[in-house]
Short mmCIF file of C-alpha atoms and ligand atoms in Angstrom, two decimals:
data_model
loop_
_atom_site.label_atom_id
_atom_site.label_comp_id
_atom_site.label_asym_id
_atom_site.label_seq_id
_atom_site.Cartn_x
_atom_site.Cartn_y
_atom_site.Cartn_z
CA MET A 1 23.71 9.91 -24.66
CA SER A 2 24.44 11.19 -22.01
CA LYS A 3 20.27 11.66 -19.29
CA THR A 4 19.32 13.03 -16.96
CA ILE A 5 16.87 11.15 -14.92
CA ALA A 6 14.21 11.87 -11.88
CA ILE A 7 12.99 10.44 -9.87
CA LEU A 8 9.84 11.35 -6.96
CA THR A 9 8.48 8.68 -4.78
CA GLY A 10 3.98 9.21 -4.06
CA GLY A 11 1.61 8.71 -1.78
CA GLY A 12 1.95 6.60 1.21
CA ASP A 13 5.25 5.27 2.39
CA ALA A 14 5.89 1.40 1.69
CA PRO A 15 8.85 -0.78 2.95
CA GLY A 16 11.34 -1.43 -0.55
CA LEU A 17 10.40 2.93 -1.49
CA ASN A 18 14.40 3.48 -0.78
CA ALA A 19 15.54 0.15 -2.39
CA VAL A 20 14.39 1.39 -6.01
CA ILE A 21 15.62 4.31 -5.91
CA ARG A 22 19.31 2.55 -4.30
CA ALA A 23 18.85 0.30 -8.04
CA ALA A 24 17.07 2.76 -9.86
CA VAL A 25 20.57 5.76 -9.19
CA LYS A 26 22.71 2.73 -9.21
CA THR A 27 22.47 1.76 -12.36
CA ALA A 28 21.64 5.52 -14.00
CA THR A 29 24.99 6.60 -12.80
CA MET A 30 27.36 3.27 -12.92
CA HIS A 31 26.32 1.47 -15.53
CA TYR A 32 24.80 4.17 -17.78
CA GLY A 33 26.81 7.54 -16.77
CA TYR A 34 23.10 9.11 -16.47
CA SER A 35 22.68 12.15 -13.65
CA MET A 36 20.00 11.46 -11.94
CA LEU A 37 17.76 14.54 -9.25
CA GLY A 38 16.09 13.64 -5.91
CA ILE A 39 12.70 15.21 -5.99
CA PRO A 40 11.15 16.23 -2.94
CA ASP A 41 7.74 15.24 -1.26
CA GLY A 42 6.64 13.13 -3.73
CA TYR A 43 4.37 15.62 -6.87
CA ASP A 44 4.30 18.62 -4.61
CA GLY A 45 7.97 19.28 -5.11
CA LEU A 46 7.78 19.65 -8.44
CA VAL A 47 4.16 21.73 -8.27
CA LYS A 48 6.01 23.84 -5.46
CA GLN A 49 9.30 23.99 -7.42
CA LEU A 50 10.91 22.71 -4.13
CA GLU A 51 15.24 22.76 -4.35
CA ALA A 52 16.12 19.07 -5.79
CA ARG A 53 18.88 17.18 -5.18
CA PRO A 54 21.60 15.21 -6.91
CA LEU A 55 22.11 11.01 -6.47
CA ASP A 56 24.69 9.36 -6.81
CA ALA A 57 25.66 5.98 -5.37
CA SER A 58 27.29 7.46 -2.08
CA SER A 59 24.16 9.40 -1.23
CA VAL A 60 22.17 5.97 -2.08
CA ALA A 61 24.70 3.97 1.05
CA GLY A 62 22.75 1.95 3.07
CA LEU A 63 19.66 2.04 1.42
CA LEU A 64 19.07 -1.03 0.81
CA TYR A 65 17.01 -2.28 4.11
CA ARG A 66 15.68 1.17 5.58
CA GLY A 67 12.34 1.18 5.48
CA GLY A 68 10.71 5.22 4.64
CA THR A 69 11.80 6.83 1.45
CA ILE A 70 14.40 10.01 2.12
CA LEU A 71 13.13 12.21 -0.62
CA GLY A 72 9.75 12.33 0.88
CA THR A 73 6.55 11.20 0.05
CA SER A 74 2.70 13.03 0.48
CA ASN A 75 -0.61 11.33 0.20
CA ARG A 76 -2.27 15.08 -0.55
CA GLY A 77 -1.95 17.33 -3.34
CA ASP A 78 -2.80 15.62 -6.49
CA PRO A 79 -1.08 18.18 -9.17
CA PHE A 80 -4.05 18.10 -11.03
CA HIS A 81 -6.46 19.23 -8.49
CA TYR A 82 -4.20 20.98 -6.14
CA PRO A 83 -5.35 22.66 -3.49
CA VAL A 84 -4.45 26.22 -3.21
CA GLU A 85 -5.09 29.67 -1.48
CA GLU A 86 -7.83 32.50 -3.08
CA GLY A 87 -9.46 35.23 -0.74
CA GLY A 88 -8.83 32.79 2.28
CA LYS A 89 -10.19 29.64 0.52
CA ILE A 90 -8.62 26.60 -0.74
CA VAL A 91 -9.85 25.98 -4.12
CA LYS A 92 -9.08 22.84 -6.16
CA LYS A 93 -7.07 24.02 -9.83
CA ASP A 94 -5.26 22.21 -12.07
CA MET A 95 -1.16 22.75 -11.55
CA SER A 96 0.46 20.31 -14.09
CA GLY A 97 1.54 23.14 -15.64
CA PRO A 98 4.00 24.13 -13.16
CA LEU A 99 4.28 20.73 -12.99
CA LEU A 100 5.33 20.60 -16.26
CA GLU A 101 7.94 24.26 -16.34
CA GLN A 102 10.00 22.35 -13.54
CA LEU A 103 10.82 19.65 -15.69
CA HIS A 104 11.79 21.66 -18.18
CA HIS A 105 13.82 23.91 -15.99
CA LEU A 106 15.08 21.10 -14.52
CA ALA A 107 16.38 19.58 -17.90
CA VAL A 108 15.00 15.76 -17.01
CA ASP A 109 14.71 13.51 -19.80
CA ALA A 110 12.77 11.27 -17.77
CA LEU A 111 10.92 11.35 -14.98
CA ILE A 112 10.21 8.09 -12.82
CA VAL A 113 7.37 8.56 -10.36
CA ILE A 114 6.72 5.81 -7.40
CA GLY A 115 4.13 5.26 -6.47
CA GLY A 116 0.38 3.59 -6.05
CA ASP A 117 -2.79 3.73 -7.64
CA GLY A 118 -3.24 7.05 -7.11
CA SER A 119 0.52 8.08 -8.22
CA LEU A 120 0.53 5.86 -11.25
CA THR A 121 -2.64 8.10 -12.35
CA ILE A 122 -1.28 11.37 -12.43
CA ALA A 123 1.86 10.23 -13.82
CA ARG A 124 -0.75 8.45 -17.19
CA ASP A 125 -2.30 11.38 -17.45
CA LEU A 126 1.31 13.82 -17.00
CA PHE A 127 2.63 11.36 -20.03
CA LYS A 128 -1.43 12.33 -22.22
CA LEU A 129 0.71 15.86 -21.18
CA GLY A 130 4.07 14.62 -23.07
CA ALA A 131 5.62 14.17 -19.72
CA PRO A 132 8.64 11.71 -20.00
CA VAL A 133 7.73 9.62 -17.37
CA VAL A 134 8.10 5.57 -15.97
CA GLY A 135 6.23 4.09 -13.28
CA VAL A 136 6.88 1.62 -11.06
CA PRO A 137 4.26 0.67 -8.49
CA LYS A 138 4.21 0.32 -4.61
CA THR A 139 1.62 -0.46 -1.92
CA ILE A 140 1.20 -2.29 0.68
CA ASP A 141 -2.29 -3.00 0.00
CA ASN A 142 -1.54 -5.30 -2.88
CA ASP A 143 -3.86 -3.84 -4.58
CA ILE A 144 -2.28 -3.16 -8.08
CA SER A 145 -3.89 -5.13 -11.28
CA ALA A 146 -1.13 -5.13 -13.61
CA THR A 147 2.00 -6.62 -10.67
CA ASP A 148 1.31 -9.51 -9.98
CA VAL A 149 2.37 -8.18 -6.54
CA THR A 150 3.77 -5.05 -4.90
CA PHE A 151 6.89 -4.42 -3.10
CA GLY A 152 5.97 -2.96 0.81
CA PHE A 153 3.03 -6.18 0.96
CA ASP A 154 4.82 -8.84 2.22
CA THR A 155 6.90 -6.55 4.63
CA ALA A 156 3.02 -5.69 6.02
CA ILE A 157 2.55 -9.25 6.65
CA THR A 158 5.50 -10.16 7.79
CA THR A 159 4.95 -7.80 10.32
CA ALA A 160 0.77 -8.89 11.18
CA THR A 161 1.60 -11.92 11.73
CA GLU A 162 4.01 -11.50 13.99
CA ALA A 163 1.90 -9.54 15.62
CA LEU A 164 -0.68 -12.49 15.68
CA ASP A 165 1.58 -14.57 17.10
CA LYS A 166 1.78 -12.87 20.32
CA LEU A 167 -1.80 -12.15 20.39
CA HIS A 168 -2.08 -15.70 20.37
CA THR A 169 -0.55 -15.42 23.37
CA THR A 170 -2.56 -13.32 25.46
CA ALA A 171 -5.70 -14.61 24.03
CA GLU A 172 -5.57 -17.76 25.84
CA SER A 173 -3.74 -16.43 28.98
CA HIS A 174 -6.97 -14.22 29.47
CA HIS A 175 -9.33 -16.96 27.81
CA ARG A 176 -10.81 -13.35 25.56
CA VAL A 177 -11.55 -12.36 21.33
CA MET A 178 -8.33 -10.41 20.67
CA VAL A 179 -9.66 -8.09 17.26
CA MET A 180 -6.78 -6.78 15.50
CA GLU A 181 -6.97 -4.20 13.15
CA VAL A 182 -5.10 -4.20 9.84
CA MET A 183 -4.69 -1.34 6.32
CA GLY A 184 -5.92 -2.39 3.28
CA ARG A 185 -8.07 0.16 2.65
CA ASP A 186 -10.55 -1.52 -0.09
CA ALA A 187 -8.52 -4.63 -0.38
CA GLY A 188 -8.37 -7.98 2.27
CA TRP A 189 -5.21 -9.15 0.98
CA ILE A 190 -2.98 -8.18 4.42
CA ALA A 191 -5.77 -9.18 6.44
CA LEU A 192 -6.29 -12.88 4.54
CA GLU A 193 -2.76 -13.02 3.66
CA CYS A 194 -1.65 -12.57 7.45
CA GLY A 195 -4.42 -13.65 9.12
CA LEU A 196 -3.94 -16.77 7.27
CA ALA A 197 0.26 -17.03 8.33
CA GLY A 198 -1.07 -16.74 11.61
CA GLY A 199 -3.89 -19.18 12.47
CA ALA A 200 -6.50 -16.25 12.25
CA ASP A 201 -9.82 -18.24 13.65
CA VAL A 202 -12.59 -15.51 11.82
CA ILE A 203 -11.42 -12.69 9.08
CA LEU A 204 -12.17 -9.95 8.16
CA ILE A 205 -12.39 -8.46 3.92
CA PRO A 206 -14.18 -5.91 2.54
CA GLU A 207 -14.82 -7.55 -0.94
CA ILE A 208 -17.43 -9.78 2.16
CA PRO A 209 -19.56 -7.95 3.26
CA PHE A 210 -20.25 -10.10 7.22
CA SER A 211 -22.41 -11.40 9.57
CA TYR A 212 -22.05 -11.15 12.81
CA GLU A 213 -24.20 -14.69 14.28
CA ALA A 214 -21.23 -16.07 11.16
CA ILE A 215 -18.85 -14.80 14.25
CA CYS A 216 -20.24 -15.11 17.33
CA GLU A 217 -20.97 -18.71 15.44
CA ARG A 218 -17.43 -19.70 14.85
CA ILE A 219 -16.46 -18.34 18.54
CA GLU A 220 -18.74 -20.47 20.16
CA SER A 221 -18.45 -23.25 18.17
CA ARG A 222 -14.39 -22.85 19.58
CA ASN A 223 -15.46 -22.63 22.87
CA ARG A 224 -17.49 -25.77 23.17
CA ALA A 225 -14.24 -27.46 22.28
CA GLY A 226 -13.08 -26.13 25.28
CA ARG A 227 -10.94 -23.19 23.02
CA LYS A 228 -11.56 -20.88 24.81
CA PHE A 229 -9.71 -17.94 22.90
CA SER A 230 -10.06 -16.55 18.84
CA ILE A 231 -8.25 -14.40 16.99
CA VAL A 232 -10.33 -12.21 15.28
CA VAL A 233 -8.01 -9.98 11.44
CA THR A 234 -10.07 -7.76 10.32
CA ALA A 235 -9.34 -5.37 7.58
CA GLU A 236 -10.46 -1.46 8.26
CA GLY A 237 -12.22 -1.86 4.79
CA ALA A 238 -14.64 -4.92 6.33
CA PHE A 239 -18.29 -4.11 6.94
CA PRO A 240 -21.11 -5.53 7.94
CA ALA A 241 -23.63 -7.68 5.50
CA ASN A 242 -26.62 -4.73 6.55
CA GLY A 243 -24.34 -1.37 7.28
CA SER A 244 -21.55 0.49 5.75
CA CYS A 245 -17.50 0.62 6.61
CA VAL A 246 -16.62 2.88 9.36
CA VAL A 247 -14.55 6.23 7.87
CA LEU A 248 -12.40 8.44 10.26
CA GLU A 249 -12.25 11.22 8.25
CA THR A 250 -14.23 12.00 4.72
CA ALA A 251 -12.19 13.29 1.55
CA GLU A 252 -12.98 15.92 1.55
CA GLN A 253 -11.30 16.06 5.49
CA THR A 254 -7.31 14.88 4.28
CA GLY A 255 -7.99 16.99 0.86
CA GLY A 256 -7.10 13.38 -0.32
CA LEU A 257 -9.33 9.98 0.21
CA VAL A 258 -10.97 8.56 2.79
CA ARG A 259 -9.13 7.66 5.94
CA LEU A 260 -10.77 4.74 6.79
CA GLY A 261 -10.92 2.96 10.91
CA GLY A 262 -11.95 1.84 13.51
CA ILE A 263 -14.19 -1.01 12.73
CA GLY A 264 -11.97 -3.25 14.87
CA TYR A 265 -14.24 -1.33 18.14
CA MET A 266 -17.60 -2.31 16.42
CA VAL A 267 -16.73 -5.62 16.25
CA SER A 268 -14.70 -6.37 19.46
CA LEU A 269 -18.06 -4.79 20.81
CA GLU A 270 -20.62 -6.40 19.23
CA ILE A 271 -18.41 -9.70 19.70
CA SER A 272 -18.66 -8.83 23.37
CA ARG A 273 -22.12 -7.64 23.71
CA ARG A 274 -23.10 -10.51 22.03
CA LEU A 275 -21.21 -13.48 23.90
CA LYS A 276 -20.49 -12.70 27.48
CA MET A 277 -16.68 -12.84 26.70
CA GLU A 278 -13.52 -9.97 27.06
CA THR A 279 -12.75 -8.54 23.88
CA ARG A 280 -9.64 -6.23 23.04
CA VAL A 281 -8.39 -4.89 20.33
CA THR A 282 -5.23 -4.49 18.38
CA VAL A 283 -5.01 -1.55 15.59
CA LEU A 284 -1.29 -1.96 14.25
CA GLY A 285 -2.39 0.56 11.96
CA HIS A 286 1.62 2.75 10.80
CA ILE A 287 4.10 -0.10 12.43
CA GLN A 288 3.09 -1.72 9.27
CA ARG A 289 4.14 0.79 7.10
CA GLY A 290 7.53 0.71 9.10
CA GLY A 291 10.92 -0.70 9.65
CA LYS A 292 13.31 -2.76 7.36
CA PRO A 293 11.41 -4.20 3.47
CA SER A 294 11.91 -8.38 4.05
CA THR A 295 15.21 -10.22 1.96
CA PHE A 296 11.71 -10.57 -0.95
CA ASP A 297 10.92 -6.67 -1.17
CA ARG A 298 14.42 -5.90 -1.10
CA LEU A 299 14.39 -8.16 -4.19
CA LEU A 300 11.83 -7.59 -5.43
CA ALA A 301 12.44 -3.28 -4.99
CA THR A 302 15.46 -4.03 -6.50
CA ARG A 303 14.92 -5.01 -9.75
CA LEU A 304 11.71 -3.63 -10.59
CA GLY A 305 14.03 -0.07 -10.13
CA VAL A 306 17.01 -1.36 -11.85
CA GLU A 307 14.11 -2.11 -14.60
CA ALA A 308 12.49 1.27 -14.71
CA VAL A 309 15.65 2.34 -15.40
CA HIS A 310 16.05 0.04 -18.94
CA LEU A 311 13.17 1.63 -20.29
CA ILE A 312 14.43 4.72 -20.26
CA GLU A 313 17.29 3.32 -21.26
CA ARG A 314 15.19 1.82 -24.47
CA GLY A 315 13.11 5.03 -24.75
CA ASP A 316 10.84 2.86 -23.72
CA LEU A 317 8.32 5.92 -21.88
CA GLY A 318 4.87 5.86 -20.51
CA LYS A 319 4.97 2.65 -19.54
CA MET A 320 4.75 0.89 -15.73
CA VAL A 321 7.45 -2.06 -14.67
CA ALA A 322 5.52 -5.40 -13.26
CA LEU A 323 6.83 -8.59 -11.85
CA ARG A 324 4.70 -11.57 -13.87
CA GLY A 325 5.12 -15.05 -12.74
CA GLN A 326 9.25 -14.47 -12.26
CA ARG A 327 9.67 -11.45 -14.79
CA ILE A 328 10.18 -8.35 -14.21
CA ILE A 329 8.56 -7.27 -17.40
CA SER A 330 6.46 -3.59 -18.61
CA VAL A 331 3.14 -2.29 -19.41
CA PRO A 332 1.69 0.96 -20.47
CA LEU A 333 -0.31 2.84 -17.83
CA ALA A 334 -2.62 3.25 -19.36
CA GLU A 335 -3.63 -0.35 -19.55
CA ALA A 336 -1.64 -0.50 -15.64
CA VAL A 337 -3.93 2.18 -13.30
CA GLY A 338 -7.77 1.93 -12.91
CA ARG A 339 -7.81 -1.33 -12.30
CA GLN A 340 -7.88 -2.42 -8.19
CA LYS A 341 -6.66 -5.94 -8.11
CA ARG A 342 -8.91 -7.49 -4.87
CA VAL A 343 -9.29 -10.77 -2.80
CA ASP A 344 -12.15 -12.38 -5.18
CA PRO A 345 -14.76 -14.98 -2.75
CA ASP A 346 -14.69 -17.94 -3.86
CA GLY A 347 -11.39 -17.58 -5.12
CA GLN A 348 -8.77 -20.27 -4.05
CA MET A 349 -7.05 -18.26 -1.27
CA VAL A 350 -10.71 -17.17 0.47
CA LYS A 351 -11.84 -21.67 -0.32
CA THR A 352 -8.17 -22.11 1.61
CA ALA A 353 -8.65 -20.32 4.71
CA GLU A 354 -12.78 -21.76 5.43
CA ALA A 355 -10.98 -25.26 4.29
CA VAL A 356 -8.54 -24.72 7.61
CA GLY A 357 -11.22 -23.43 9.72
CA ILE A 358 -10.77 -19.98 9.51
CA CYS A 359 -14.55 -17.75 9.36
CA MET A 360 -14.23 -15.30 6.42
CA GLY A 361 -18.29 -13.86 8.09
CA ARG A 362 -20.40 -15.54 6.33
O1 LIG B 401 -2.34 2.70 0.52
C1 LIG B 401 -1.86 2.16 2.46
C2 LIG B 401 -1.68 2.93 3.75
O2 LIG B 401 -1.53 2.51 5.20
C3 LIG B 401 -3.73 2.29 4.00
O3 LIG B 401 -3.38 0.27 3.85
C4 LIG B 401 -4.30 3.48 4.22
O4 LIG B 401 -5.83 3.07 4.47
C5 LIG B 401 -3.50 4.61 4.24
O5 LIG B 401 -2.40 4.42 3.93
C6 LIG B 401 -2.88 5.25 5.65
O6 LIG B 401 -2.77 6.47 4.88
P1 LIG B 401 -2.71 7.62 5.80
O7 LIG B 401 -1.21 7.86 6.01
O8 LIG B 401 -2.79 8.75 5.54
O9 LIG B 401 -2.88 7.61 7.26
#
């Protein structure tokens, strides 16, 4: 029986989104003979009833190695709390009704939502209202607990590790402390893994509130040993034991999630004040989200895209595809969302870092 599958990408982009779209479109159209529709700009495209575009094998040619998402995305505009103007003021309204109408209007048999925890939570709630949804997890932050890894993460840590390699040479030449701030929101995975792979001396993560004494002691012990430079990696969500994380914009200001950033500058100033050493800051920013997906991310994205369509063929809706060990499995969306995967402060990865002399800020 022929089906029409719509696909959208929600939340911040991540390398590998296009590879999922490509895999889903190829499987749906070539393997099963279904029709595919691309929804522009995430849930916005359904709420605002933007024109959906038919996708076939030729429209996804060349996408495997392309970063970003050809569909466009948005990390604002939760359809259940959608900002609309009323009487000159912005108010939040439940726009799930118009969204469901649009799915009906497009005669969609299933909707593939590729997103992080926020977009997948919306997918779960839409499924409860009867929408035929299947989820695909993505985020460079790697903080979705129902999957071992999310695509985008490997590319992001590869980019960050390469940046650390570059910072090392200039840090050594100038006898400086280089502080690099990376993304990750409330999870320290990017900082921890790029820091380990890139030979950082100090790694600060949100899961371990840090002490400046511990950081400075590590840098000073390197100085005493004749290593007159140091590399500090801080997650954007890291914060001192007696303080809080640095917020650039509140949730009210963004109309979505809190925007973090700036802890790198705070750490750098405090180190230079305490140790009288020259410090410099690099905020890696959206470079971590851009560019070609790594081999690992292309493979994972392709496997998830294919499996999402297999689920639809079996009528197994309301599920999220996930990597568990070596296999792609599926889990109910209801169980997959709302449980953030964070770094265990006493886990093996942190212990590994400490065993090789990295200061974890404690
Ligand atoms: O969730 C992915 C992420 O890149 C976070 O690591 C970061 O805090 C946030 O998105 C940045 O979002 P924006 O694109 O709105 O600046």
